[in-house]
Coordinates of C-alpha atoms and ligand atoms in Angstrom, one line a residue:
M1 CA 70.7 99.3 120.0
S2 CA 71.1 97.1 117.0
E3 CA 71.4 93.3 117.2
S4 CA 74.3 92.1 115.2
V5 CA 74.6 88.6 113.9
T6 CA 77.8 86.7 113.5
L7 CA 78.8 86.4 109.9
S8 CA 79.9 82.8 109.5
G9 CA 80.2 80.2 106.9
F10 CA 83.0 78.1 105.4
D11 CA 85.4 77.4 108.3
G12 CA 88.5 77.9 106.1
F13 CA 88.2 81.6 106.9
P14 CA 89.3 82.2 110.5
S15 CA 87.7 84.8 112.6
G16 CA 88.7 88.4 112.3
W17 CA 88.0 91.8 110.8
Y18 CA 88.4 91.7 107.0
S19 CA 88.5 94.5 104.6
I20 CA 85.9 93.7 101.9
L21 CA 85.3 96.7 99.7
H22 CA 86.7 100.1 98.8
I23 CA 84.4 102.9 99.9
S24 CA 84.3 104.5 96.5
E25 CA 82.7 101.3 95.1
L26 CA 79.5 101.9 97.1
P27 CA 77.1 103.8 95.0
K28 CA 75.3 106.8 96.4
N29 CA 71.7 106.1 97.4
K30 CA 71.7 102.6 96.0
P31 CA 72.3 99.3 97.6
F32 CA 75.3 97.3 96.5
A33 CA 75.4 93.5 96.1
C34 CA 78.5 91.5 96.5
I35 CA 79.5 88.0 97.7
R36 CA 82.0 87.7 100.5
F37 CA 83.0 84.5 102.4
G38 CA 80.6 82.8 99.9
I39 CA 77.7 84.8 101.4
P40 CA 75.6 87.2 99.4
L41 CA 75.7 90.6 101.1
V42 CA 74.0 93.9 100.5
I43 CA 75.9 97.0 101.5
W44 CA 74.3 100.4 101.8
K45 CA 74.7 103.7 103.4
D46 CA 72.2 105.5 105.6
S47 CA 72.8 109.1 106.5
S48 CA 75.4 108.2 109.2
E49 CA 76.9 104.8 108.6
V50 CA 77.7 102.0 106.2
V51 CA 75.5 99.0 106.8
V52 CA 76.4 95.4 105.8
M53 CA 73.5 92.9 105.8
E54 CA 72.6 89.5 104.4
D55 CA 71.2 90.1 100.9
R56 CA 68.0 88.3 101.7
C57 CA 64.6 89.6 102.7
P58 CA 63.3 87.7 105.8
H59 CA 59.8 87.8 104.4
R60 CA 60.2 85.6 101.2
S61 CA 63.9 85.8 100.4
A62 CA 64.0 88.4 97.6
K63 CA 67.3 90.1 97.2
L64 CA 67.3 93.4 99.1
S65 CA 70.0 94.7 96.8
L66 CA 67.4 94.9 94.0
G67 CA 65.4 97.3 96.2
K68 CA 65.8 101.0 97.0
I69 CA 67.1 103.2 99.8
C70 CA 64.5 105.6 101.1
D71 CA 64.5 107.7 104.2
N72 CA 67.5 105.8 105.7
K73 CA 65.7 102.5 105.2
I74 CA 66.3 99.7 102.6
R75 CA 63.0 98.8 100.8
C76 CA 62.5 95.2 99.5
P77 CA 61.7 95.1 95.8
F78 CA 59.1 92.4 96.3
H79 CA 56.4 93.6 98.7
G80 CA 57.9 96.8 99.8
F81 CA 58.8 96.0 103.4
E82 CA 61.3 98.5 104.8
F83 CA 64.2 97.7 107.1
S84 CA 66.3 100.1 109.2
K85 CA 70.0 100.0 109.6
D86 CA 69.6 97.8 112.7
G87 CA 67.8 95.2 110.5
S88 CA 64.3 95.5 111.9
C89 CA 61.2 95.9 109.7
T90 CA 59.9 99.5 110.2
H91 CA 57.1 99.3 107.7
A92 CA 55.1 96.5 106.1
P93 CA 52.8 98.0 103.5
E94 CA 50.2 95.2 103.6
F95 CA 49.6 95.9 107.4
N96 CA 50.6 99.6 107.2
K97 CA 52.7 99.1 110.3
A98 CA 56.1 98.0 111.6
I99 CA 57.0 94.4 112.4
P100 CA 60.0 95.0 114.7
K101 CA 60.6 91.3 115.2
L102 CA 61.1 90.7 111.5
M103 CA 64.8 91.1 111.1
V104 CA 67.4 91.1 108.3
K105 CA 70.7 89.8 109.4
K106 CA 73.0 92.7 110.0
Y107 CA 76.8 92.2 110.4
P108 CA 79.2 94.3 112.4
S109 CA 81.2 96.6 110.1
R110 CA 83.3 99.7 110.1
V111 CA 85.0 102.0 107.6
T112 CA 88.7 102.8 108.0
L113 CA 91.6 103.5 105.6
D114 CA 88.9 104.0 102.9
M115 CA 87.9 100.4 103.1
I116 CA 84.8 98.8 104.5
W117 CA 85.6 96.1 107.0
V118 CA 83.3 93.4 108.3
M119 CA 83.7 91.1 111.3
F120 CA 83.7 87.4 110.3
G121 CA 83.2 84.7 112.9
N122 CA 83.9 85.5 116.6
P123 CA 87.2 87.2 116.9
S124 CA 88.3 88.0 120.5
G125 CA 88.9 91.7 119.5
V126 CA 90.1 93.9 116.7
D127 CA 93.6 93.1 115.5
D128 CA 96.3 95.7 115.4
I129 CA 96.3 97.3 111.9
S130 CA 98.8 100.1 112.9
P131 CA 101.3 99.1 110.1
L132 CA 98.5 99.8 107.6
E133 CA 97.5 103.0 109.3
N134 CA 101.1 104.2 109.4
V135 CA 101.5 103.8 105.6
F136 CA 98.1 105.5 105.0
N137 CA 98.8 108.4 107.3
S138 CA 102.4 109.0 106.2
F139 CA 101.2 109.6 102.6
N140 CA 98.2 111.6 103.9
G141 CA 95.8 109.1 102.4
N142 CA 97.1 109.8 98.9
Y143 CA 97.1 106.7 96.7
S144 CA 95.9 105.1 93.5
F145 CA 94.4 101.7 93.4
F146 CA 92.9 99.0 91.3
S147 CA 91.5 95.5 91.9
K148 CA 91.5 92.1 90.2
K149 CA 89.5 89.0 90.7
W150 CA 91.4 85.7 90.9
D151 CA 90.1 82.2 90.8
S152 CA 92.1 81.3 93.9
Y153 CA 91.6 80.8 97.6
I154 CA 92.6 83.7 99.8
T155 CA 95.6 82.0 101.5
R156 CA 97.1 81.1 98.1
C157 CA 97.0 84.8 97.2
I158 CA 98.5 85.9 100.5
E159 CA 101.2 83.2 100.4
N160 CA 102.2 84.4 96.9
Q161 CA 103.1 87.8 98.4
L162 CA 105.1 86.2 101.2
D163 CA 107.1 84.2 98.6
Y164 CA 110.0 86.2 97.3
T165 CA 111.8 83.4 95.6
H166 CA 109.3 83.3 92.7
L167 CA 110.4 86.8 91.6
A168 CA 113.4 85.3 89.8
E169 CA 111.2 82.9 87.8
V170 CA 107.7 84.4 87.5
H171 CA 108.8 88.0 87.2
K172 CA 112.1 87.5 85.3
T173 CA 111.0 90.0 82.7
T174 CA 109.8 92.7 85.1
I175 CA 110.6 93.2 88.8
G176 CA 112.6 90.0 89.1
R177 CA 115.0 90.9 86.4
N178 CA 117.9 91.7 88.7
F179 CA 116.7 89.8 91.7
V180 CA 119.3 88.6 94.1
M181 CA 118.3 85.9 96.5
P182 CA 118.5 87.1 100.1
Q183 CA 121.2 85.2 101.8
N184 CA 120.3 85.8 105.4
P185 CA 116.7 87.2 105.6
R186 CA 115.1 87.7 109.0
F187 CA 111.5 87.0 110.0
E188 CA 109.7 88.4 112.9
Q189 CA 106.2 87.6 114.2
T190 CA 103.8 89.5 116.4
D191 CA 100.2 88.4 117.4
S192 CA 98.9 89.7 114.1
S193 CA 101.7 90.3 111.7
I194 CA 104.6 88.6 110.0
I195 CA 107.6 90.9 109.2
T196 CA 110.2 90.1 106.6
Y197 CA 113.6 91.8 106.4
Q198 CA 115.7 91.2 103.3
R199 CA 118.9 91.1 105.4
D200 CA 119.4 90.2 109.0
G201 CA 120.9 93.7 109.8
D202 CA 118.2 95.7 108.0
S203 CA 116.2 98.1 110.2
S204 CA 113.2 98.5 108.0
P205 CA 111.2 95.6 106.8
S206 CA 110.7 94.7 103.2
T207 CA 107.2 93.3 103.7
I208 CA 104.6 93.1 106.5
Y209 CA 101.7 90.7 106.5
V210 CA 98.9 92.1 108.6
Y211 CA 96.3 89.6 109.8
P212 CA 93.9 88.6 108.4
N213 CA 94.0 89.9 104.8
S214 CA 96.5 92.7 104.3
W215 CA 100.1 93.0 103.2
I216 CA 102.6 95.9 102.9
L217 CA 105.4 96.1 100.4
N218 CA 108.0 98.6 101.6
I219 CA 109.7 99.8 98.4
S220 CA 111.2 102.9 99.8
D221 CA 110.3 105.9 102.1
K222 CA 108.7 107.4 99.0
M223 CA 106.8 104.5 97.7
K224 CA 104.8 101.7 99.4
I225 CA 102.1 99.3 98.4
I226 CA 99.3 97.9 100.4
A227 CA 97.4 94.8 99.1
Y228 CA 94.1 93.6 100.5
F229 CA 93.0 90.0 99.7
V230 CA 89.3 90.0 99.9
P231 CA 87.6 86.5 100.2
V232 CA 84.7 86.1 97.7
S233 CA 84.3 82.4 98.2
Q234 CA 86.3 79.3 98.7
N235 CA 87.6 79.6 95.2
Q236 CA 87.7 83.3 94.4
S237 CA 89.4 86.3 95.9
I238 CA 89.7 90.0 94.9
I239 CA 93.1 91.6 95.2
Y240 CA 93.2 95.3 95.8
I241 CA 96.6 97.0 95.1
F242 CA 97.1 100.4 96.6
T243 CA 100.2 102.4 95.5
F244 CA 101.3 105.2 97.8
R245 CA 103.8 107.5 96.2
G246 CA 105.6 110.6 97.6
F247 CA 107.0 111.8 94.3
L248 CA 105.6 113.1 91.0
T249 CA 102.5 114.1 92.8
A250 CA 102.0 117.6 91.3
K251 CA 98.5 118.0 90.0
P252 CA 98.9 117.9 86.2
I253 CA 101.1 114.8 86.1
K254 CA 99.8 112.8 89.1
P255 CA 97.0 111.0 87.2
I256 CA 99.3 110.1 84.4
I257 CA 101.9 108.6 86.8
D258 CA 99.1 106.9 88.7
F259 CA 97.9 105.3 85.5
V260 CA 101.4 104.1 84.5
M261 CA 102.0 102.7 88.0
N262 CA 98.7 100.8 87.9
I263 CA 99.4 99.5 84.5
S264 CA 102.8 98.2 85.5
N265 CA 101.4 96.7 88.7
K266 CA 98.6 95.0 86.6
I267 CA 101.3 93.4 84.4
I268 CA 103.2 92.1 87.4
L269 CA 100.0 90.7 89.0
K270 CA 99.0 89.1 85.7
Q271 CA 102.4 87.2 85.7
D272 CA 101.4 85.8 89.1
Q273 CA 97.8 85.0 88.4
K274 CA 98.1 82.0 86.1
V275 CA 100.6 80.1 88.4
V276 CA 98.8 80.9 91.6
E277 CA 95.4 79.9 90.2
S278 CA 97.1 76.6 89.1
Q279 CA 97.8 75.7 92.8
A280 CA 95.4 73.3 94.4
S281 CA 92.7 75.1 96.2
W282 CA 91.9 75.4 99.9
N283 CA 91.3 71.7 100.5
N284 CA 94.6 70.6 99.2
K285 CA 96.6 68.7 101.8
L286 CA 99.2 71.4 102.7
E287 CA 101.2 68.8 104.6
D288 CA 102.0 67.2 101.3
E289 CA 103.9 70.4 100.3
V290 CA 107.6 70.6 101.0
L291 CA 108.5 74.1 102.3
M292 CA 112.1 75.3 101.8
K293 CA 114.3 77.5 103.9
H294 CA 113.1 80.6 102.0
D295 CA 109.5 79.7 102.6
K296 CA 109.7 80.6 106.3
A297 CA 107.2 83.5 106.1
I298 CA 104.7 81.1 104.5
K299 CA 105.3 78.6 107.3
L300 CA 104.7 81.3 109.9
F301 CA 101.6 82.4 108.0
R302 CA 100.1 78.9 107.8
N303 CA 100.7 78.5 111.6
M304 CA 99.0 81.8 112.3
W305 CA 96.0 81.1 110.0
K306 CA 95.6 77.6 111.5
S307 CA 95.8 78.8 115.1
R308 CA 93.2 81.5 114.5
Q309 CA 90.9 78.8 112.9
Q310 CA 91.3 76.7 116.0
K311 CA 91.0 79.5 118.5
H312 CA 87.6 80.5 117.4
S313 CA 86.1 77.3 116.1
Ligands
FES1 S1 60.1 89.2 100.0 FE1 60.7 91.1 100.8 S2 58.9 92.1 101.3 FE2 58.3 90.2 100.6
FE2_2 FE1 104.6 87.8 92.2

């Protein structure tokens, strides 16, 4: 049985299972290097599972991501030590034997909804992601997606999606052109989600934030968006935008419509980027900000984020 190590670092990220990479970004038969939570990681696939490890050889700290995958092991590029998916050294060429106690740090991970998820910190369990699963399954896993890196802390990116009042200003030339300010929105909260209804009497929500780093935009029964906010560091995040569409899906036109949808979503996201990046970063004193009535979802989010930080610190 493999020994997993807790992935921990900057305490601005509360404990939880975070989506960190789309499965298609992982090359076949090659290790993949990325930084998440400010920590260099190497992600690779053996014949049966995706493995997430610290990108550092325990011998003399070379980057394992520069090495190779052979026979379900990752081989360090420096002296050729090989490590299995549980992290232990199965072969050290200079001794021609295994050194089982020499271990690479391996982090708990899983693959679901076509994303690789990793456990950060010490969460008490796996949070409910059924709202995401429902969207994914109701479109039979058909979507198009793109991602963008922002110089912004993850909470600023998430709060931007919970903030509907900026549509009238930031997006006045696009999706905010005919925006009407909701007069009596309703907000609900569960242990791991924040649900916003445009009007108090609405039966279906307009957005759902799913702890820790996902968000759903419910445009209609035929079109929904899932966004994942992936923490790269204290100052950088990658935003994945998945568009699920139940119309114009016939084979010849689907890629064209996907392309157009992604272009328009990129334009909208670009409108947000400059202003969100201009916000003070994670260490800004949030208590100095004055939240308004329409910022209720942001307030709920900040409370949830803070309580999760405290719960597992
Ligand atoms: S540094 Fe990796 S085998 Fe020596
Ligand atoms: Fe926006």
